[in-house]
Amino acid sequence: MNLRNPTEIEACLAAGAIGDALGSHAEGSRVGWVPAEIPLEISDDTQLSLATCMSIVQRGAVDPEHLAARFAEDYQQRRYRGLGASTTKALLDLANGAHWSQSGCRGERAAGNGAAMRVAPLAFLLDPERPAERQLLSDVCRITHHNDEAYLGALSIARALRRVRCSPQHLEDALLEHLASALPDCRVRDALRALERLPLDAPLQEAAAISGTSGFVAASVPLALFAAQRAARLELGVLLRDVITLGGDTDTIAALVGQIAGAALGWGALPVEDGERIVEWSEVLETAASFARFVERRLRGSRAPS
Ligand SMILES: [Mg+2]
């Protein structure tokens, strides 16, 4: 029996899984509505995030080489569902023996959201404002995406998670301005700036018309951040369905919204009834709990007198 209360880390990962599973189901069906009796499954967004958690716990640190080996092994065992083109290319190269620093896809086609969708665990361990930790975050992104936009989108998700963690008031407190002002000139920043001009309660369709809803990192990441700002005002199950109705890369956009909402609002905000429909729900909870315990131990260790 689990006697701990789930932490915001578990809420982040579990809410992300709920968004992913609802969005994955809707992706092919072109409707945001998911019939209540249908079981749900997680996809690559959650699978790669959980694999990241497991690698960190097993290795006792964030280690790109260890993580890349874990990804390659899971890929060879055909565990991942719904992989994008860049991640597939990278995992294939890794499985064929490429070095992790060279495996990531390059060029404009590598500007997808595949690094952003799996970055959440790192936000609880690495402070991107410290150069060495930011470099490690960049290295982890580079395993699959050798592309600045893909990295800057992931960096923005990590910064957003750190800003709102246990602080729901920060969801509506100039979140997009905070993130945009920390970025160099790039398309992710342009999209954040464009969305920042919209009122917080503007219809999500209006935001989607500005950013787009595709798997391009400068579309889906800013849109997810814009939508996540309203998580404190709406039931999360309703917000996720609103986001999914926008169409496009529904699983990743909803997963990112779920992660940010979960980190800010904690376990109490989760539509657990949706979670319980996920086939892999107990695996999600166990991995998230094990990772959360690791982060707690790390934090305690760093506070211990030397
Ligand atoms: Mg997916």
mmCIF file of N, CA, C and O in Angstrom, residues 172-263:
data_model
loop_
_atom_site.group_PDB
_atom_site.id
_atom_site.type_symbol
_atom_site.label_atom_id
_atom_site.label_comp_id
_atom_site.label_asym_id
_atom_site.label_seq_id
_atom_site.Cartn_x
_atom_site.Cartn_y
_atom_site.Cartn_z
ATOM 1 N N GLU A 172 -0.894 32.157 -14.436
ATOM 2 C CA GLU A 172 -1.502 33.316 -15.097
ATOM 3 C C GLU A 172 -0.655 34.571 -14.939
ATOM 4 O O GLU A 172 -1.083 35.658 -15.303
ATOM 5 N N ASP A 173 0.517 34.432 -14.360
ATOM 6 C CA ASP A 173 1.342 35.600 -14.073
ATOM 7 C C ASP A 173 2.411 35.775 -15.162
ATOM 8 O O ASP A 173 3.586 35.477 -14.955
ATOM 9 N N ALA A 174 1.967 36.240 -16.318
ATOM 10 C CA ALA A 174 2.886 36.556 -17.425
ATOM 11 C C ALA A 174 3.814 35.391 -17.748
ATOM 12 O O ALA A 174 5.013 35.578 -17.974
ATOM 13 N N LEU A 175 3.255 34.181 -17.769
ATOM 14 C CA LEU A 175 4.083 32.994 -18.018
ATOM 15 C C LEU A 175 4.775 33.072 -19.389
ATOM 16 O O LEU A 175 5.973 32.812 -19.503
ATOM 17 N N LEU A 176 4.012 33.441 -20.425
ATOM 18 C CA LEU A 176 4.594 33.456 -21.769
ATOM 19 C C LEU A 176 5.666 34.544 -21.893
ATOM 20 O O LEU A 176 6.701 34.334 -22.529
ATOM 21 N N GLU A 177 5.417 35.679 -21.264
ATOM 22 C CA GLU A 177 6.407 36.776 -21.280
ATOM 23 C C GLU A 177 7.686 36.321 -20.556
ATOM 24 O O GLU A 177 8.803 36.547 -21.045
ATOM 25 N N HIS A 178 7.517 35.658 -19.440
ATOM 26 C CA HIS A 178 8.660 35.150 -18.672
ATOM 27 C C HIS A 178 9.501 34.200 -19.538
ATOM 28 O O HIS A 178 10.731 34.291 -19.562
ATOM 29 N N LEU A 179 8.831 33.318 -20.263
ATOM 30 C CA LEU A 179 9.547 32.323 -21.073
ATOM 31 C C LEU A 179 10.167 32.969 -22.309
ATOM 32 O O LEU A 179 11.316 32.688 -22.655
ATOM 33 N N ALA A 180 9.400 33.840 -22.981
ATOM 34 C CA ALA A 180 9.905 34.469 -24.214
ATOM 35 C C ALA A 180 11.129 35.329 -23.914
ATOM 36 O O ALA A 180 12.102 35.324 -24.676
ATOM 37 N N SER A 181 11.097 36.036 -22.792
ATOM 38 C CA SER A 181 12.202 36.959 -22.512
ATOM 39 C C SER A 181 13.496 36.209 -22.185
ATOM 40 O O SER A 181 14.577 36.804 -22.218
ATOM 41 N N ALA A 182 13.400 34.929 -21.894
ATOM 42 C CA ALA A 182 14.608 34.152 -21.585
ATOM 43 C C ALA A 182 15.191 33.468 -22.824
ATOM 44 O O ALA A 182 16.225 32.810 -22.738
ATOM 45 N N LEU A 183 14.527 33.621 -23.978
ATOM 46 C CA LEU A 183 14.982 32.922 -25.192
ATOM 47 C C LEU A 183 15.721 33.861 -26.135
ATOM 48 O O LEU A 183 15.414 35.047 -26.202
ATOM 49 N N PRO A 184 16.667 33.323 -26.909
ATOM 50 C CA PRO A 184 17.216 34.109 -28.016
ATOM 51 C C PRO A 184 16.163 34.209 -29.122
ATOM 52 O O PRO A 184 15.124 33.534 -29.056
ATOM 53 N N ASP A 185 16.435 35.028 -30.117
ATOM 54 C CA ASP A 185 15.486 35.183 -31.222
ATOM 55 C C ASP A 185 15.322 33.831 -31.933
ATOM 56 O O ASP A 185 16.310 33.238 -32.375
ATOM 57 N N CYS A 186 14.103 33.349 -31.973
ATOM 58 C CA CYS A 186 13.830 32.064 -32.623
ATOM 59 C C CYS A 186 12.331 31.979 -32.876
ATOM 60 O O CYS A 186 11.566 32.838 -32.431
ATOM 61 N N ARG A 187 11.914 30.944 -33.575
ATOM 62 C CA ARG A 187 10.490 30.848 -33.926
ATOM 63 C C ARG A 187 9.624 30.513 -32.717
ATOM 64 O O ARG A 187 8.467 30.915 -32.641
ATOM 65 N N VAL A 188 10.186 29.770 -31.778
ATOM 66 C CA VAL A 188 9.428 29.495 -30.545
ATOM 67 C C VAL A 188 9.147 30.817 -29.823
ATOM 68 O O VAL A 188 8.021 31.071 -29.373
ATOM 69 N N ARG A 189 10.163 31.687 -29.773
ATOM 70 C CA ARG A 189 9.963 32.984 -29.100
ATOM 71 C C ARG A 189 8.951 33.840 -29.857
ATOM 72 O O ARG A 189 8.076 34.463 -29.245
ATOM 73 N N ASP A 190 9.040 33.858 -31.185
ATOM 74 C CA ASP A 190 8.071 34.632 -31.981
ATOM 75 C C ASP A 190 6.647 34.182 -31.664
ATOM 76 O O ASP A 190 5.745 35.009 -31.503
ATOM 77 N N ALA A 191 6.444 32.874 -31.599
ATOM 78 C CA ALA A 191 5.088 32.355 -31.347
ATOM 79 C C ALA A 191 4.636 32.680 -29.921
ATOM 80 O O ALA A 191 3.470 33.025 -29.692
ATOM 81 N N LEU A 192 5.558 32.592 -28.961
ATOM 82 C CA LEU A 192 5.200 32.955 -27.577
ATOM 83 C C LEU A 192 4.800 34.426 -27.505
ATOM 84 O O LEU A 192 3.811 34.783 -26.859
ATOM 85 N N ARG A 193 5.560 35.276 -28.189
ATOM 86 C CA ARG A 193 5.258 36.721 -28.204
ATOM 87 C C ARG A 193 3.890 36.974 -28.854
ATOM 88 O O ARG A 193 3.122 37.817 -28.393
ATOM 89 N N ALA A 194 3.597 36.267 -29.927
ATOM 90 C CA ALA A 194 2.319 36.471 -30.619
ATOM 91 C C ALA A 194 1.154 36.028 -29.722
ATOM 92 O O ALA A 194 0.122 36.708 -29.645
ATOM 93 N N LEU A 195 1.317 34.921 -29.012
ATOM 94 C CA LEU A 195 0.240 34.418 -28.150
ATOM 95 C C LEU A 195 0.086 35.259 -26.881
ATOM 96 O O LEU A 195 -1.003 35.367 -26.316
ATOM 97 N N GLU A 196 1.193 35.838 -26.458
ATOM 98 C CA GLU A 196 1.198 36.670 -25.250
ATOM 99 C C GLU A 196 0.256 37.872 -25.421
ATOM 100 O O GLU A 196 -0.281 38.393 -24.438
ATOM 101 N N ARG A 197 0.037 38.286 -26.653
ATOM 102 C CA ARG A 197 -0.827 39.458 -26.900
ATOM 103 C C ARG A 197 -2.317 39.118 -26.778
ATOM 104 O O ARG A 197 -3.147 40.005 -26.706
ATOM 105 N N LEU A 198 -2.637 37.840 -26.760
ATOM 106 C CA LEU A 198 -4.053 37.443 -26.627
ATOM 107 C C LEU A 198 -4.491 37.539 -25.168
ATOM 108 O O LEU A 198 -3.701 37.247 -24.265
ATOM 109 N N PRO A 199 -5.769 37.887 -24.917
ATOM 110 C CA PRO A 199 -6.255 37.799 -23.532
ATOM 111 C C PRO A 199 -6.195 36.340 -23.051
ATOM 112 O O PRO A 199 -6.330 35.425 -23.865
ATOM 113 N N LEU A 200 -6.006 36.171 -21.752
ATOM 114 C CA LEU A 200 -5.864 34.813 -21.197
ATOM 115 C C LEU A 200 -7.085 33.944 -21.484
ATOM 116 O O LEU A 200 -6.972 32.729 -21.607
ATOM 117 N N ASP A 201 -8.274 34.575 -21.559
ATOM 118 C CA ASP A 201 -9.482 33.779 -21.767
ATOM 119 C C ASP A 201 -9.937 33.788 -23.233
ATOM 120 O O ASP A 201 -11.069 33.434 -23.529
ATOM 121 N N ALA A 202 -9.052 34.170 -24.132
ATOM 122 C CA ALA A 202 -9.403 34.124 -25.565
ATOM 123 C C ALA A 202 -9.721 32.683 -25.951
ATOM 124 O O ALA A 202 -9.156 31.750 -25.371
ATOM 125 N N PRO A 203 -10.629 32.484 -26.916
ATOM 126 C CA PRO A 203 -10.909 31.107 -27.334
ATOM 127 C C PRO A 203 -9.622 30.416 -27.786
ATOM 128 O O PRO A 203 -8.792 31.040 -28.456
ATOM 129 N N LEU A 204 -9.477 29.147 -27.409
ATOM 130 C CA LEU A 204 -8.250 28.433 -27.787
ATOM 131 C C LEU A 204 -8.109 28.345 -29.300
ATOM 132 O O LEU A 204 -6.998 28.283 -29.829
ATOM 133 N N GLN A 205 -9.238 28.370 -30.016
ATOM 134 C CA GLN A 205 -9.180 28.318 -31.483
ATOM 135 C C GLN A 205 -8.417 29.527 -32.031
ATOM 136 O O GLN A 205 -7.723 29.429 -33.039
ATOM 137 N N GLU A 206 -8.580 30.663 -31.352
ATOM 138 C CA GLU A 206 -7.880 31.872 -31.791
ATOM 139 C C GLU A 206 -6.357 31.692 -31.631
ATOM 140 O O GLU A 206 -5.585 32.078 -32.502
ATOM 141 N N ALA A 207 -5.990 31.119 -30.510
ATOM 142 C CA ALA A 207 -4.565 30.861 -30.272
ATOM 143 C C ALA A 207 -4.039 29.859 -31.297
ATOM 144 O O ALA A 207 -2.948 30.039 -31.857
ATOM 145 N N ALA A 208 -4.821 28.818 -31.548
ATOM 146 C CA ALA A 208 -4.386 27.778 -32.493
ATOM 147 C C ALA A 208 -4.245 28.351 -33.896
ATOM 148 O O ALA A 208 -3.367 27.934 -34.657
ATOM 149 N N ALA A 209 -5.090 29.338 -34.245
ATOM 150 C CA ALA A 209 -5.000 29.948 -35.578
ATOM 151 C C ALA A 209 -3.701 30.740 -35.711
ATOM 152 O O ALA A 209 -3.160 30.882 -36.803
ATOM 153 N N ILE A 210 -3.175 31.234 -34.604
ATOM 154 C CA ILE A 210 -1.918 31.992 -34.626
ATOM 155 C C ILE A 210 -0.713 31.051 -34.659
ATOM 156 O O ILE A 210 0.182 31.188 -35.478
ATOM 157 N N SER A 211 -0.714 30.076 -33.752
ATOM 158 C CA SER A 211 0.488 29.234 -33.597
ATOM 159 C C SER A 211 0.499 28.054 -34.554
ATOM 160 O O SER A 211 1.555 27.576 -34.955
ATOM 161 N N GLY A 212 -0.688 27.563 -34.899
ATOM 162 C CA GLY A 212 -0.776 26.263 -35.569
ATOM 163 C C GLY A 212 -0.834 25.167 -34.520
ATOM 164 O O GLY A 212 -0.608 25.420 -33.320
ATOM 165 N N THR A 213 -1.152 23.959 -34.953
ATOM 166 C CA THR A 213 -1.314 22.845 -34.011
ATOM 167 C C THR A 213 -0.428 21.657 -34.387
ATOM 168 O O THR A 213 -0.595 20.563 -33.860
ATOM 169 N N SER A 214 0.499 21.878 -35.306
ATOM 170 C CA SER A 214 1.281 20.747 -35.824
ATOM 171 C C SER A 214 2.320 20.284 -34.816
ATOM 172 O O SER A 214 2.503 20.898 -33.755
ATOM 173 N N GLY A 215 3.041 19.236 -35.168
ATOM 174 C CA GLY A 215 4.120 18.724 -34.329
ATOM 175 C C GLY A 215 5.383 19.561 -34.413
ATOM 176 O O GLY A 215 6.378 19.254 -33.752
ATOM 177 N N PHE A 216 5.361 20.617 -35.219
ATOM 178 C CA PHE A 216 6.473 21.574 -35.257
ATOM 179 C C PHE A 216 6.577 22.221 -33.872
ATOM 180 O O PHE A 216 5.572 22.636 -33.294
ATOM 181 N N VAL A 217 7.797 22.298 -33.350
ATOM 182 C CA VAL A 217 7.972 22.750 -31.967
ATOM 183 C C VAL A 217 7.456 24.179 -31.749
ATOM 184 O O VAL A 217 6.916 24.495 -30.684
ATOM 185 N N ALA A 218 7.565 25.032 -32.775
ATOM 186 C CA ALA A 218 7.115 26.424 -32.605
ATOM 187 C C ALA A 218 5.605 26.568 -32.748
ATOM 188 O O ALA A 218 5.065 27.662 -32.580
ATOM 189 N N ALA A 219 4.910 25.474 -33.043
ATOM 190 C CA ALA A 219 3.446 25.487 -33.051
ATOM 191 C C ALA A 219 2.925 24.881 -31.745
ATOM 192 O O ALA A 219 2.285 25.551 -30.931
ATOM 193 N N SER A 220 3.240 23.610 -31.531
ATOM 194 C CA SER A 220 2.618 22.887 -30.420
ATOM 195 C C SER A 220 3.087 23.336 -29.035
ATOM 196 O O SER A 220 2.287 23.373 -28.098
ATOM 197 N N VAL A 221 4.361 23.684 -28.891
ATOM 198 C CA VAL A 221 4.846 24.063 -27.556
ATOM 199 C C VAL A 221 4.243 25.400 -27.098
ATOM 200 O O VAL A 221 3.667 25.471 -26.004
ATOM 201 N N PRO A 222 4.325 26.465 -27.910
ATOM 202 C CA PRO A 222 3.678 27.721 -27.459
ATOM 203 C C PRO A 222 2.167 27.563 -27.252
ATOM 204 O O PRO A 222 1.612 28.124 -26.299
ATOM 205 N N LEU A 223 1.512 26.797 -28.111
ATOM 206 C CA LEU A 223 0.065 26.610 -27.942
ATOM 207 C C LEU A 223 -0.240 25.892 -26.623
ATOM 208 O O LEU A 223 -1.160 26.283 -25.887
ATOM 209 N N ALA A 224 0.534 24.856 -26.316
ATOM 210 C CA ALA A 224 0.322 24.138 -25.051
ATOM 211 C C ALA A 224 0.559 25.069 -23.861
ATOM 212 O O ALA A 224 -0.196 25.048 -22.876
ATOM 213 N N LEU A 225 1.579 25.906 -23.942
ATOM 214 C CA LEU A 225 1.866 26.839 -22.844
ATOM 215 C C LEU A 225 0.742 27.856 -22.693
ATOM 216 O O LEU A 225 0.344 28.193 -21.577
ATOM 217 N N PHE A 226 0.227 28.329 -23.825
ATOM 218 C CA PHE A 226 -0.896 29.274 -23.754
ATOM 219 C C PHE A 226 -2.105 28.613 -23.080
ATOM 220 O O PHE A 226 -2.722 29.185 -22.173
ATOM 221 N N ALA A 227 -2.425 27.397 -23.515
ATOM 222 C CA ALA A 227 -3.602 26.709 -22.970
ATOM 223 C C ALA A 227 -3.417 26.384 -21.481
ATOM 224 O O ALA A 227 -4.359 26.486 -20.694
ATOM 225 N N ALA A 228 -2.197 26.017 -21.100
ATOM 226 C CA ALA A 228 -1.941 25.612 -19.708
ATOM 227 C C ALA A 228 -2.178 26.754 -18.728
ATOM 228 O O ALA A 228 -2.452 26.520 -17.549
ATOM 229 N N GLN A 229 -2.084 27.991 -19.218
ATOM 230 C CA GLN A 229 -2.273 29.147 -18.323
ATOM 231 C C GLN A 229 -3.643 29.141 -17.657
ATOM 232 O O GLN A 229 -3.825 29.731 -16.610
ATOM 233 N N ARG A 230 -4.635 28.496 -18.301
ATOM 234 C CA ARG A 230 -5.992 28.544 -17.731
ATOM 235 C C ARG A 230 -6.308 27.312 -16.868
ATOM 236 O O ARG A 230 -7.460 27.093 -16.504
ATOM 237 N N ALA A 231 -5.271 26.534 -16.535
ATOM 238 C CA ALA A 231 -5.504 25.280 -15.813
ATOM 239 C C ALA A 231 -6.090 25.499 -14.413
ATOM 240 O O ALA A 231 -6.788 24.628 -13.886
ATOM 241 N N ALA A 232 -5.824 26.650 -13.816
ATOM 242 C CA ALA A 232 -6.342 26.870 -12.464
ATOM 243 C C ALA A 232 -7.828 27.220 -12.475
ATOM 244 O O ALA A 232 -8.488 27.159 -11.447
ATOM 245 N N ARG A 233 -8.344 27.596 -13.637
ATOM 246 C CA ARG A 233 -9.751 28.033 -13.718
ATOM 247 C C ARG A 233 -10.701 26.958 -14.201
ATOM 248 O O ARG A 233 -11.913 27.119 -14.117
ATOM 249 N N LEU A 234 -10.162 25.911 -14.808
ATOM 250 C CA LEU A 234 -11.006 24.895 -15.445
ATOM 251 C C LEU A 234 -10.671 23.529 -14.884
ATOM 252 O O LEU A 234 -9.532 23.284 -14.500
ATOM 253 N N GLU A 235 -11.644 22.634 -14.877
ATOM 254 C CA GLU A 235 -11.305 21.249 -14.534
ATOM 255 C C GLU A 235 -10.332 20.729 -15.584
ATOM 256 O O GLU A 235 -10.520 20.974 -16.782
ATOM 257 N N LEU A 236 -9.329 19.988 -15.127
ATOM 258 C CA LEU A 236 -8.296 19.561 -16.068
ATOM 259 C C LEU A 236 -8.862 18.649 -17.170
ATOM 260 O O LEU A 236 -8.456 18.746 -18.328
ATOM 261 N N GLY A 237 -9.808 17.785 -16.806
ATOM 262 C CA GLY A 237 -10.410 16.910 -17.815
ATOM 263 C C GLY A 237 -11.092 17.718 -18.919
ATOM 264 O O GLY A 237 -11.048 17.352 -20.101
ATOM 265 N N VAL A 238 -11.702 18.827 -18.543
ATOM 266 C CA VAL A 238 -12.383 19.699 -19.522
ATOM 267 C C VAL A 238 -11.341 20.421 -20.378
ATOM 268 O O VAL A 238 -11.445 20.488 -21.607
ATOM 269 N N LEU A 239 -10.311 20.948 -19.715
ATOM 270 C CA LEU A 239 -9.264 21.672 -20.454
ATOM 271 C C LEU A 239 -8.586 20.749 -21.471
ATOM 272 O O LEU A 239 -8.363 21.137 -22.624
ATOM 273 N N LEU A 240 -8.260 19.535 -21.048
ATOM 274 C CA LEU A 240 -7.591 18.603 -21.972
ATOM 275 C C LEU A 240 -8.474 18.318 -23.184
ATOM 276 O O LEU A 240 -8.002 18.275 -24.318
ATOM 277 N N ARG A 241 -9.762 18.156 -22.949
ATOM 278 C CA ARG A 241 -10.678 17.891 -24.074
ATOM 279 C C ARG A 241 -10.797 19.115 -24.983
ATOM 280 O O ARG A 241 -10.889 18.983 -26.203
ATOM 281 N N ASP A 242 -10.793 20.316 -24.390
ATOM 282 C CA ASP A 242 -10.818 21.544 -25.202
ATOM 283 C C ASP A 242 -9.593 21.602 -26.119
ATOM 284 O O ASP A 242 -9.681 21.973 -27.290
ATOM 285 N N VAL A 243 -8.451 21.253 -25.542
ATOM 286 C CA VAL A 243 -7.192 21.291 -26.298
ATOM 287 C C VAL A 243 -7.224 20.249 -27.421
ATOM 288 O O VAL A 243 -6.833 20.529 -28.558
ATOM 289 N N ILE A 244 -7.721 19.084 -27.105
ATOM 290 C CA ILE A 244 -7.740 17.996 -28.091
ATOM 291 C C ILE A 244 -8.668 18.339 -29.262
ATOM 292 O O ILE A 244 -8.394 17.988 -30.413
ATOM 293 N N THR A 245 -9.718 19.059 -28.972
ATOM 294 C CA THR A 245 -10.667 19.447 -30.021
ATOM 295 C C THR A 245 -10.008 20.354 -31.068
ATOM 296 O O THR A 245 -10.499 20.463 -32.184
ATOM 297 N N LEU A 246 -8.887 20.990 -30.704
ATOM 298 C CA LEU A 246 -8.196 21.856 -31.666
ATOM 299 C C LEU A 246 -7.588 21.061 -32.807
ATOM 300 O O LEU A 246 -7.274 21.608 -33.861
ATOM 301 N N GLY A 247 -7.367 19.772 -32.576
ATOM 302 C CA GLY A 247 -6.791 18.916 -33.621
ATOM 303 C C GLY A 247 -5.280 19.054 -33.694
ATOM 304 O O GLY A 247 -4.645 19.606 -32.801
ATOM 305 N N GLY A 248 -4.694 18.553 -34.768
ATOM 306 C CA GLY A 248 -3.237 18.590 -34.941
ATOM 307 C C GLY A 248 -2.555 17.518 -34.105
ATOM 308 O O GLY A 248 -3.052 16.397 -34.001
ATOM 309 N N ASP A 249 -1.431 17.895 -33.466
ATOM 310 C CA ASP A 249 -0.649 16.922 -32.689
ATOM 311 C C ASP A 249 -1.263 16.806 -31.291
ATOM 312 O O ASP A 249 -0.666 17.200 -30.281
ATOM 313 N N THR A 250 -2.454 16.247 -31.251
ATOM 314 C CA THR A 250 -3.269 16.303 -30.026
ATOM 315 C C THR A 250 -2.617 15.615 -28.821
ATOM 316 O O THR A 250 -2.754 16.101 -27.697
ATOM 317 N N ASP A 251 -1.927 14.503 -29.055
ATOM 318 C CA ASP A 251 -1.379 13.793 -27.887
ATOM 319 C C ASP A 251 -0.271 14.596 -27.210
ATOM 320 O O ASP A 251 -0.233 14.719 -25.989
ATOM 321 N N THR A 252 0.607 15.182 -28.013
ATOM 322 C CA THR A 252 1.712 15.939 -27.416
ATOM 323 C C THR A 252 1.211 17.239 -26.793
ATOM 324 O O THR A 252 1.628 17.605 -25.690
ATOM 325 N N ILE A 253 0.320 17.938 -27.477
ATOM 326 C CA ILE A 253 -0.171 19.213 -26.920
ATOM 327 C C ILE A 253 -0.891 18.929 -25.594
ATOM 328 O O ILE A 253 -0.640 19.590 -24.583
ATOM 329 N N ALA A 254 -1.751 17.925 -25.575
ATOM 330 C CA ALA A 254 -2.495 17.616 -24.342
ATOM 331 C C ALA A 254 -1.556 17.083 -23.251
ATOM 332 O O ALA A 254 -1.749 17.370 -22.060
ATOM 333 N N ALA A 255 -0.527 16.325 -23.645
ATOM 334 C CA ALA A 255 0.429 15.820 -22.649
ATOM 335 C C ALA A 255 1.155 16.994 -21.983
ATOM 336 O O ALA A 255 1.313 17.025 -20.757
ATOM 337 N N LEU A 256 1.579 17.965 -22.788
ATOM 338 C CA LEU A 256 2.304 19.122 -22.224
ATOM 339 C C LEU A 256 1.396 19.942 -21.311
ATOM 340 O O LEU A 256 1.815 20.377 -20.229
ATOM 341 N N VAL A 257 0.155 20.148 -21.727
ATOM 342 C CA VAL A 257 -0.797 20.885 -20.880
ATOM 343 C C VAL A 257 -0.989 20.133 -19.558
ATOM 344 O O VAL A 257 -0.973 20.723 -18.471
ATOM 345 N N GLY A 258 -1.153 18.818 -19.653
ATOM 346 C CA GLY A 258 -1.330 18.006 -18.452
ATOM 347 C C GLY A 258 -0.134 18.118 -17.518
ATOM 348 O O GLY A 258 -0.285 18.299 -16.302
ATOM 349 N N GLN A 259 1.068 18.031 -18.081
ATOM 350 C CA GLN A 259 2.281 18.100 -17.245
ATOM 351 C C GLN A 259 2.350 19.421 -16.478
ATOM 352 O O GLN A 259 2.643 19.455 -15.280
ATOM 353 N N ILE A 260 2.102 20.515 -17.193
ATOM 354 C CA ILE A 260 2.223 21.836 -16.549
ATOM 355 C C ILE A 260 1.130 22.004 -15.489
ATOM 356 O O ILE A 260 1.392 22.459 -14.366
ATOM 357 N N ALA A 261 -0.080 21.590 -15.831
ATOM 358 C CA ALA A 261 -1.185 21.694 -14.869
ATOM 359 C C ALA A 261 -0.905 20.829 -13.644
ATOM 360 O O ALA A 261 -1.116 21.259 -12.498
ATOM 361 N N GLY A 262 -0.439 19.616 -13.857
ATOM 362 C CA GLY A 262 -0.159 18.696 -12.743
ATOM 363 C C GLY A 262 0.919 19.253 -11.826
ATOM 364 O O GLY A 262 0.797 19.203 -10.599
ATOM 365 N N ALA A 263 1.983 19.788 -12.424
ATOM 366 C CA ALA A 263 3.077 20.341 -11.609
ATOM 367 C C ALA A 263 2.601 21.534 -10.786
ATOM 368 O O ALA A 263 3.017 21.722 -9.648
#
